[in-house]
Amino acid sequence: MDALTLARLQFGITTVYHFFFVPLSLGLSIIVAVMQTIYVRKGDEKYKQMAKFWGKLLLINFAMGVVTGIVQEFQFGMNWSEYSRFVGDIFGAPLAVEALVAFFIESTFLGVWIFGWDKLSKRVHLTSIWLVALASNVSAFWILVANSFMQNPVGYQIAESGRAEMTDFFALLRNPNVWLQFPHVALGGLTTGAFFVLGISAFHLLRNKTGNREVFYTSARLALIIGTVAVLATMGFGHAQGQRMADTQPMKLAAAEGLWNSEDPAGLSMFQIGNEADRTSVVNIRIPSLLSFLSYNTPNGMVRGLNDIQAEYEAQYGPGDYIPPAIWLTYWSFRAMVGSGMLMFVLGLVGLYFAFSSRMREGKG
């Protein structure tokens, strides 16, 4: 295993581990803020208990996210030092804004919220958790501005030094990639937070402890509503991202679909076993024309394959292997993501049906 593979492996593990906590912070902070808002408006102590319980888990998760994020920052300067030198003038700017503005607001007011119970007025204390939720998502926005530059470089030039230098900061903010990526991530975070609340609530309800049963039942109902709506919206923005990817990052789309050769119309692969050594598919079960339809809203349309894009890039950029490594991992990870989203939506609908039908039988509406 060479140094490049080891660097990719280390950074991949760090990034995945860090991202366990990020979307949960994005979504759970909003859900806790909603719970506390209901408490302030209704004066129902049950919602205060809910906000305190889930807020403690938010705090633990936030701390873990910060620790793993710091490790990731170090790897930018060590594993990928040449990359950081080349685009640091651009890539570092939105990350600096994120740290100096959004993260400081988030961390400061999280402290205010933790220690402010019964010390601040209800409305001031409520404001603090909403500032945490807002700053968390603004923080994600700035990070995605940096990430979107990697997906779709804008607002820069190659200087005489050979480094990429920023020429238009606002071009980074207008990057079309950001405005599809950010709502997808924010809604994905809300989905994660909702199903986190739902899963833990279900665990406590199954234990059949009578003390906090109403707290966890209400938490589960709220999470079902938020999670079902959020996952549907997440899938919508994910679809829009896929259509943009077909135009701007065809290699990425081809890798996600395991599409080795261009097709028109292109079928959506449901199950594939490929031979990456000779870059062919051994077994491929597909739904005809569906990939073209998802990419272009029409059953006909050319979707370029990995082999053809490789030849095109060699002609344009010179010899080299432009096909991403481990296509099978990208292929099955993409299907795990889509499958999980669809499963959560179905579970959300089923859960809502049982939750509200049981409520109606009890005569509580």
Short mmCIF file of C-alpha atoms in Angstrom, two decimals:
data_model
loop_
_atom_site.label_atom_id
_atom_site.label_comp_id
_atom_site.label_asym_id
_atom_site.label_seq_id
_atom_site.Cartn_x
_atom_site.Cartn_y
_atom_site.Cartn_z
CA MET A 1 0.00 0.00 0.00
CA ASP A 2 1.58 3.29 -1.11
CA ALA A 3 1.59 6.65 0.69
CA LEU A 4 -1.25 8.05 -1.43
CA THR A 5 -3.55 5.13 -0.62
CA LEU A 6 -2.71 5.38 3.08
CA ALA A 7 -3.38 9.13 3.05
CA ARG A 8 -6.73 8.58 1.35
CA LEU A 9 -7.63 5.83 3.81
CA GLN A 10 -6.69 7.90 6.86
CA PHE A 11 -8.50 11.01 5.66
CA GLY A 12 -11.54 9.00 4.59
CA ILE A 13 -11.85 7.37 8.01
CA THR A 14 -11.42 10.73 9.77
CA THR A 15 -13.98 12.41 7.55
CA VAL A 16 -16.58 9.67 7.94
CA TYR A 17 -16.07 9.59 11.71
CA HIS A 18 -16.37 13.39 11.89
CA PHE A 19 -19.51 13.37 9.77
CA PHE A 20 -21.24 11.00 12.19
CA PHE A 21 -21.60 14.01 14.48
CA VAL A 22 -22.02 16.96 12.10
CA PRO A 23 -25.51 16.29 10.65
CA LEU A 24 -26.76 15.26 14.08
CA SER A 25 -25.70 18.63 15.51
CA LEU A 26 -27.36 20.46 12.59
CA GLY A 27 -30.70 18.71 13.03
CA LEU A 28 -30.81 18.09 16.77
CA SER A 29 -30.13 21.75 17.58
CA ILE A 30 -33.23 22.75 15.57
CA ILE A 31 -35.37 20.04 17.15
CA VAL A 32 -34.33 21.08 20.68
CA ALA A 33 -35.10 24.70 19.77
CA VAL A 34 -38.56 23.66 18.52
CA MET A 35 -39.22 21.73 21.75
CA GLN A 36 -38.22 24.69 23.88
CA THR A 37 -40.31 27.05 21.75
CA ILE A 38 -43.40 24.91 22.42
CA TYR A 39 -42.54 24.97 26.13
CA VAL A 40 -42.28 28.77 26.18
CA ARG A 41 -45.53 29.20 24.22
CA LYS A 42 -47.60 26.60 26.07
CA GLY A 43 -45.91 26.48 29.47
CA ASP A 44 -46.06 22.66 29.35
CA GLU A 45 -43.30 21.29 31.59
CA LYS A 46 -43.17 18.14 29.49
CA TYR A 47 -41.54 20.07 26.65
CA LYS A 48 -39.02 21.57 29.07
CA GLN A 49 -38.02 18.04 30.11
CA MET A 50 -37.72 17.10 26.44
CA ALA A 51 -35.52 20.11 25.64
CA LYS A 52 -33.24 19.38 28.59
CA PHE A 53 -32.90 15.65 27.83
CA TRP A 54 -32.19 16.02 24.12
CA GLY A 55 -30.05 19.12 24.77
CA LYS A 56 -27.65 17.04 26.88
CA LEU A 57 -27.20 14.62 23.99
CA LEU A 58 -26.69 17.59 21.66
CA LEU A 59 -23.91 18.86 23.92
CA ILE A 60 -22.09 15.51 23.91
CA ASN A 61 -22.43 15.25 20.15
CA PHE A 62 -21.22 18.83 19.63
CA ALA A 63 -18.08 18.16 21.68
CA MET A 64 -17.28 15.03 19.67
CA GLY A 65 -17.80 16.92 16.41
CA VAL A 66 -15.33 19.62 17.46
CA VAL A 67 -12.65 17.11 18.47
CA THR A 68 -12.88 15.07 15.25
CA GLY A 69 -13.01 18.25 13.15
CA ILE A 70 -9.70 19.45 14.59
CA VAL A 71 -8.05 16.20 13.50
CA GLN A 72 -9.41 16.77 10.01
CA GLU A 73 -7.90 20.29 9.92
CA PHE A 74 -4.48 18.86 10.76
CA GLN A 75 -4.73 16.39 7.90
CA PHE A 76 -5.35 19.23 5.42
CA GLY A 77 -1.93 20.56 6.33
CA MET A 78 -0.16 17.21 6.55
CA ASN A 79 -1.68 14.53 4.27
CA TRP A 80 -2.71 17.09 1.65
CA SER A 81 -0.14 19.83 2.17
CA GLU A 82 0.45 20.35 -1.58
CA TYR A 83 -3.27 20.77 -2.13
CA SER A 84 -3.44 23.27 0.74
CA ARG A 85 -0.56 25.25 -0.76
CA PHE A 86 -2.16 25.27 -4.20
CA VAL A 87 -5.71 26.39 -3.24
CA GLY A 88 -5.20 27.64 0.32
CA ASP A 89 -5.81 31.25 -0.73
CA ILE A 90 -9.34 30.29 -1.78
CA PHE A 91 -10.17 27.22 0.27
CA GLY A 92 -9.04 28.79 3.55
CA ALA A 93 -11.18 31.95 3.27
CA PRO A 94 -14.65 30.43 3.84
CA LEU A 95 -13.22 28.10 6.50
CA ALA A 96 -11.81 31.12 8.33
CA VAL A 97 -15.18 32.91 8.14
CA GLU A 98 -16.86 29.77 9.48
CA ALA A 99 -14.54 29.61 12.48
CA LEU A 100 -14.49 33.33 13.31
CA VAL A 101 -18.21 33.95 12.93
CA ALA A 102 -20.50 30.92 12.96
CA PHE A 103 -18.51 28.58 15.23
CA PHE A 104 -17.88 31.25 17.87
CA ILE A 105 -21.59 32.15 17.98
CA GLU A 106 -22.55 28.49 18.17
CA SER A 107 -20.15 27.58 20.95
CA THR A 108 -20.74 30.78 22.98
CA PHE A 109 -24.52 30.54 23.02
CA LEU A 110 -24.45 26.81 23.63
CA GLY A 111 -22.69 27.67 26.88
CA VAL A 112 -25.28 30.36 27.61
CA TRP A 113 -28.04 27.84 27.01
CA ILE A 114 -26.49 25.12 29.20
CA PHE A 115 -25.98 27.37 32.22
CA GLY A 116 -28.87 29.74 31.60
CA TRP A 117 -31.77 27.60 32.79
CA ASP A 118 -33.69 29.47 35.52
CA LYS A 119 -31.11 32.29 35.36
CA LEU A 120 -32.30 34.03 32.19
CA SER A 121 -35.82 34.94 31.18
CA LYS A 122 -37.61 32.26 29.15
CA ARG A 123 -37.46 34.26 25.93
CA VAL A 124 -33.79 35.23 26.26
CA HIS A 125 -32.89 31.64 27.06
CA LEU A 126 -34.95 30.45 24.08
CA THR A 127 -33.10 32.93 21.86
CA SER A 128 -29.79 31.35 22.87
CA ILE A 129 -30.73 27.88 21.60
CA TRP A 130 -32.10 29.31 18.35
CA LEU A 131 -28.79 31.14 17.87
CA VAL A 132 -27.01 27.81 18.38
CA ALA A 133 -29.23 26.16 15.76
CA LEU A 134 -28.84 29.04 13.31
CA ALA A 135 -25.07 29.28 13.76
CA SER A 136 -24.66 25.50 13.38
CA ASN A 137 -26.31 25.62 9.97
CA VAL A 138 -24.50 28.82 8.94
CA SER A 139 -21.28 27.02 9.87
CA ALA A 140 -22.26 24.19 7.53
CA PHE A 141 -22.97 26.74 4.80
CA TRP A 142 -19.43 28.18 4.90
CA ILE A 143 -17.85 24.74 4.91
CA LEU A 144 -19.96 23.83 1.90
CA VAL A 145 -18.83 27.01 0.14
CA ALA A 146 -15.29 25.64 0.42
CA ASN A 147 -16.40 22.17 -0.66
CA SER A 148 -18.38 23.54 -3.62
CA PHE A 149 -15.23 25.23 -4.91
CA MET A 150 -13.71 21.75 -5.08
CA GLN A 151 -16.74 20.49 -7.02
CA ASN A 152 -17.11 23.55 -9.28
CA PRO A 153 -14.11 25.97 -9.14
CA VAL A 154 -15.13 29.64 -9.58
CA GLY A 155 -13.76 33.08 -8.73
CA TYR A 156 -10.05 32.31 -9.11
CA GLN A 157 -7.05 32.52 -11.39
CA ILE A 158 -3.72 30.70 -11.61
CA ALA A 159 -1.07 33.22 -10.54
CA GLU A 160 2.51 33.47 -11.76
CA SER A 161 3.55 31.56 -8.65
CA GLY A 162 1.58 28.57 -9.97
CA ARG A 163 -0.93 28.80 -7.09
CA ALA A 164 -4.65 29.34 -7.42
CA GLU A 165 -5.59 32.80 -6.10
CA MET A 166 -9.03 34.22 -5.38
CA THR A 167 -10.28 36.95 -7.70
CA ASP A 168 -13.95 37.18 -6.64
CA PHE A 169 -15.05 36.17 -3.13
CA PHE A 170 -18.73 36.66 -3.99
CA ALA A 171 -18.39 34.24 -6.91
CA LEU A 172 -17.81 31.55 -4.28
CA LEU A 173 -21.13 32.51 -2.66
CA ARG A 174 -22.93 32.51 -6.01
CA ASN A 175 -21.58 29.07 -6.92
CA PRO A 176 -24.67 27.11 -8.10
CA ASN A 177 -23.31 24.01 -6.41
CA VAL A 178 -23.67 25.62 -2.96
CA TRP A 179 -27.37 26.30 -3.35
CA LEU A 180 -28.14 22.67 -4.03
CA GLN A 181 -25.60 21.19 -1.64
CA PHE A 182 -26.46 23.30 1.40
CA PRO A 183 -30.21 22.53 1.60
CA HIS A 184 -29.45 18.87 0.93
CA VAL A 185 -27.01 18.75 3.85
CA ALA A 186 -29.17 20.89 6.18
CA LEU A 187 -32.27 18.79 5.51
CA GLY A 188 -30.19 15.62 5.80
CA GLY A 189 -29.09 16.87 9.22
CA LEU A 190 -32.71 17.47 10.23
CA THR A 191 -33.53 13.94 9.07
CA THR A 192 -30.63 12.55 11.10
CA GLY A 193 -31.66 14.46 14.21
CA ALA A 194 -35.29 13.40 13.90
CA PHE A 195 -34.53 9.70 13.47
CA PHE A 196 -31.99 9.89 16.31
CA VAL A 197 -34.75 11.23 18.58
CA LEU A 198 -37.18 8.64 17.22
CA GLY A 199 -34.82 5.72 17.78
CA ILE A 200 -33.94 6.62 21.37
CA SER A 201 -37.58 7.43 22.17
CA ALA A 202 -38.65 4.04 20.80
CA PHE A 203 -36.00 2.34 22.95
CA HIS A 204 -37.32 4.00 26.11
CA LEU A 205 -40.94 3.25 25.19
CA LEU A 206 -40.10 -0.41 24.60
CA ARG A 207 -38.56 -0.55 28.06
CA ASN A 208 -42.07 0.45 29.20
CA LYS A 209 -40.93 2.78 31.96
CA THR A 210 -43.96 4.74 33.12
CA GLY A 211 -42.09 7.73 34.59
CA ASN A 212 -41.16 9.52 31.33
CA ARG A 213 -43.44 7.64 28.95
CA GLU A 214 -45.35 10.74 27.85
CA VAL A 215 -42.09 12.64 27.29
CA PHE A 216 -40.72 9.99 24.95
CA TYR A 217 -44.07 9.41 23.24
CA THR A 218 -44.36 13.13 22.45
CA SER A 219 -40.70 13.21 21.34
CA ALA A 220 -41.35 10.30 18.98
CA ARG A 221 -44.44 11.96 17.48
CA LEU A 222 -42.59 15.23 16.90
CA ALA A 223 -39.61 13.38 15.41
CA LEU A 224 -41.87 11.42 13.06
CA ILE A 225 -43.42 14.61 11.68
CA ILE A 226 -40.10 16.41 11.26
CA GLY A 227 -38.21 13.38 9.97
CA THR A 228 -40.75 12.30 7.36
CA VAL A 229 -41.04 15.78 5.86
CA ALA A 230 -37.26 16.36 6.03
CA VAL A 231 -36.28 13.08 4.37
CA LEU A 232 -38.69 13.71 1.49
CA ALA A 233 -37.22 17.19 0.96
CA THR A 234 -33.69 15.75 1.25
CA MET A 235 -34.43 13.29 -1.55
CA GLY A 236 -35.78 16.13 -3.69
CA PHE A 237 -32.62 18.21 -3.37
CA GLY A 238 -30.52 15.07 -3.84
CA HIS A 239 -32.29 14.46 -7.14
CA ALA A 240 -31.55 18.06 -8.20
CA GLN A 241 -27.89 17.54 -7.28
CA GLY A 242 -27.80 14.39 -9.39
CA GLN A 243 -29.11 16.25 -12.42
CA ARG A 244 -26.49 18.97 -11.98
CA MET A 245 -23.82 16.29 -11.57
CA ALA A 246 -24.78 14.80 -14.94
CA ASP A 247 -23.82 18.12 -16.57
CA THR A 248 -20.84 19.26 -14.51
CA GLN A 249 -19.29 16.08 -13.02
CA PRO A 250 -20.05 13.22 -15.42
CA MET A 251 -17.20 11.08 -14.06
CA LYS A 252 -18.67 11.31 -10.56
CA LEU A 253 -22.11 10.28 -11.79
CA ALA A 254 -20.69 7.41 -13.85
CA ALA A 255 -18.76 6.17 -10.80
CA ALA A 256 -21.87 6.33 -8.59
CA GLU A 257 -23.81 4.34 -11.18
CA GLY A 258 -21.00 1.94 -12.12
CA LEU A 259 -21.55 2.93 -15.75
CA TRP A 260 -18.48 1.85 -17.72
CA ASN A 261 -19.71 2.68 -21.23
CA SER A 262 -21.90 5.54 -22.46
CA GLU A 263 -25.56 4.73 -23.06
CA ASP A 264 -28.52 6.45 -24.68
CA PRO A 265 -30.99 5.73 -23.20
CA ALA A 266 -29.22 4.72 -20.00
CA GLY A 267 -30.71 2.20 -17.59
CA LEU A 268 -30.51 2.56 -13.81
CA SER A 269 -28.39 -0.21 -12.31
CA MET A 270 -30.01 -1.96 -9.34
CA PHE A 271 -27.38 -4.67 -8.78
CA GLN A 272 -23.98 -4.92 -10.34
CA ILE A 273 -20.83 -6.96 -10.02
CA GLY A 274 -18.02 -5.34 -11.97
CA ASN A 275 -14.52 -6.25 -13.02
CA GLU A 276 -12.47 -3.14 -12.34
CA ALA A 277 -9.32 -4.71 -13.75
CA ASP A 278 -10.65 -4.67 -17.32
CA ARG A 279 -13.32 -2.03 -16.53
CA THR A 280 -16.41 -4.00 -17.45
CA SER A 281 -19.59 -5.20 -15.77
CA VAL A 282 -19.93 -8.93 -15.16
CA VAL A 283 -23.49 -8.88 -13.79
CA ASN A 284 -25.76 -5.85 -14.16
CA ILE A 285 -29.49 -5.81 -13.39
CA ARG A 286 -31.00 -2.54 -14.63
CA ILE A 287 -34.27 -0.67 -15.10
CA PRO A 288 -34.26 0.50 -18.74
CA SER A 289 -34.13 4.26 -19.46
CA LEU A 290 -34.49 5.24 -15.78
CA LEU A 291 -31.03 6.77 -15.41
CA SER A 292 -31.62 8.99 -18.45
CA PHE A 293 -34.99 10.00 -17.01
CA LEU A 294 -33.51 10.84 -13.59
CA SER A 295 -30.67 12.80 -15.22
CA TYR A 296 -32.62 14.76 -17.83
CA ASN A 297 -36.36 14.29 -17.07
CA THR A 298 -36.72 12.38 -20.33
CA PRO A 299 -36.45 8.64 -21.11
CA ASN A 300 -33.83 9.41 -23.75
CA GLY A 301 -30.49 11.07 -23.13
CA MET A 302 -26.82 10.24 -23.30
CA VAL A 303 -25.19 9.41 -19.98
CA ARG A 304 -21.45 9.15 -20.47
CA GLY A 305 -19.58 6.13 -19.12
CA LEU A 306 -16.27 5.88 -17.27
CA ASN A 307 -14.29 4.49 -20.20
CA ASP A 308 -15.44 7.21 -22.60
CA ILE A 309 -14.81 10.01 -20.10
CA GLN A 310 -11.35 8.55 -19.41
CA ALA A 311 -10.50 8.74 -23.12
CA GLU A 312 -11.88 12.27 -23.32
CA TYR A 313 -9.83 13.44 -20.33
CA GLU A 314 -6.66 11.83 -21.68
CA ALA A 315 -7.10 13.78 -24.91
CA GLN A 316 -7.80 16.99 -23.00
CA TYR A 317 -5.37 16.79 -20.07
CA GLY A 318 -2.77 14.23 -21.11
CA PRO A 319 -2.03 10.64 -20.08
CA GLY A 320 -3.22 9.48 -16.67
CA ASP A 321 -5.84 7.42 -14.88
CA TYR A 322 -8.81 9.73 -14.26
CA ILE A 323 -11.22 7.01 -13.09
CA PRO A 324 -11.77 7.12 -9.29
CA PRO A 325 -10.43 4.16 -7.29
CA ALA A 326 -12.75 1.51 -5.82
CA ILE A 327 -15.76 2.06 -8.07
CA TRP A 328 -17.55 -0.77 -6.27
CA LEU A 329 -17.39 1.18 -3.00
CA THR A 330 -18.83 4.33 -4.59
CA TYR A 331 -21.50 2.27 -6.36
CA TRP A 332 -22.74 0.44 -3.25
CA SER A 333 -22.36 3.45 -0.94
CA PHE A 334 -24.62 5.43 -3.25
CA ARG A 335 -27.22 2.67 -3.17
CA ALA A 336 -26.98 2.42 0.61
CA MET A 337 -27.66 6.16 0.85
CA VAL A 338 -30.65 6.13 -1.52
CA GLY A 339 -32.03 2.93 0.00
CA SER A 340 -31.72 4.32 3.53
CA GLY A 341 -33.56 7.49 2.54
CA MET A 342 -36.43 5.56 0.97
CA LEU A 343 -36.63 3.20 3.94
CA MET A 344 -36.75 6.13 6.40
CA PHE A 345 -39.55 7.77 4.41
CA VAL A 346 -41.62 4.57 4.42
CA LEU A 347 -40.96 4.00 8.13
CA GLY A 348 -41.92 7.62 8.81
CA LEU A 349 -45.26 7.21 7.01
CA VAL A 350 -46.00 3.96 8.83
CA GLY A 351 -45.00 5.49 12.17
CA LEU A 352 -47.20 8.55 11.60
CA TYR A 353 -50.16 6.33 10.76
CA PHE A 354 -49.86 4.29 13.95
CA ALA A 355 -49.02 7.27 16.16
CA PHE A 356 -51.97 9.38 15.09
CA SER A 357 -54.45 6.52 14.78
CA SER A 358 -53.66 5.47 18.37
CA ARG A 359 -54.03 9.09 19.47
CA MET A 360 -57.42 9.31 17.79
CA ARG A 361 -58.55 6.08 19.50
CA GLU A 362 -57.59 7.60 22.83
CA GLY A 363 -59.69 10.63 21.95
CA LYS A 364 -56.78 13.06 22.25
CA GLY A 365 -56.68 14.19 18.60
#
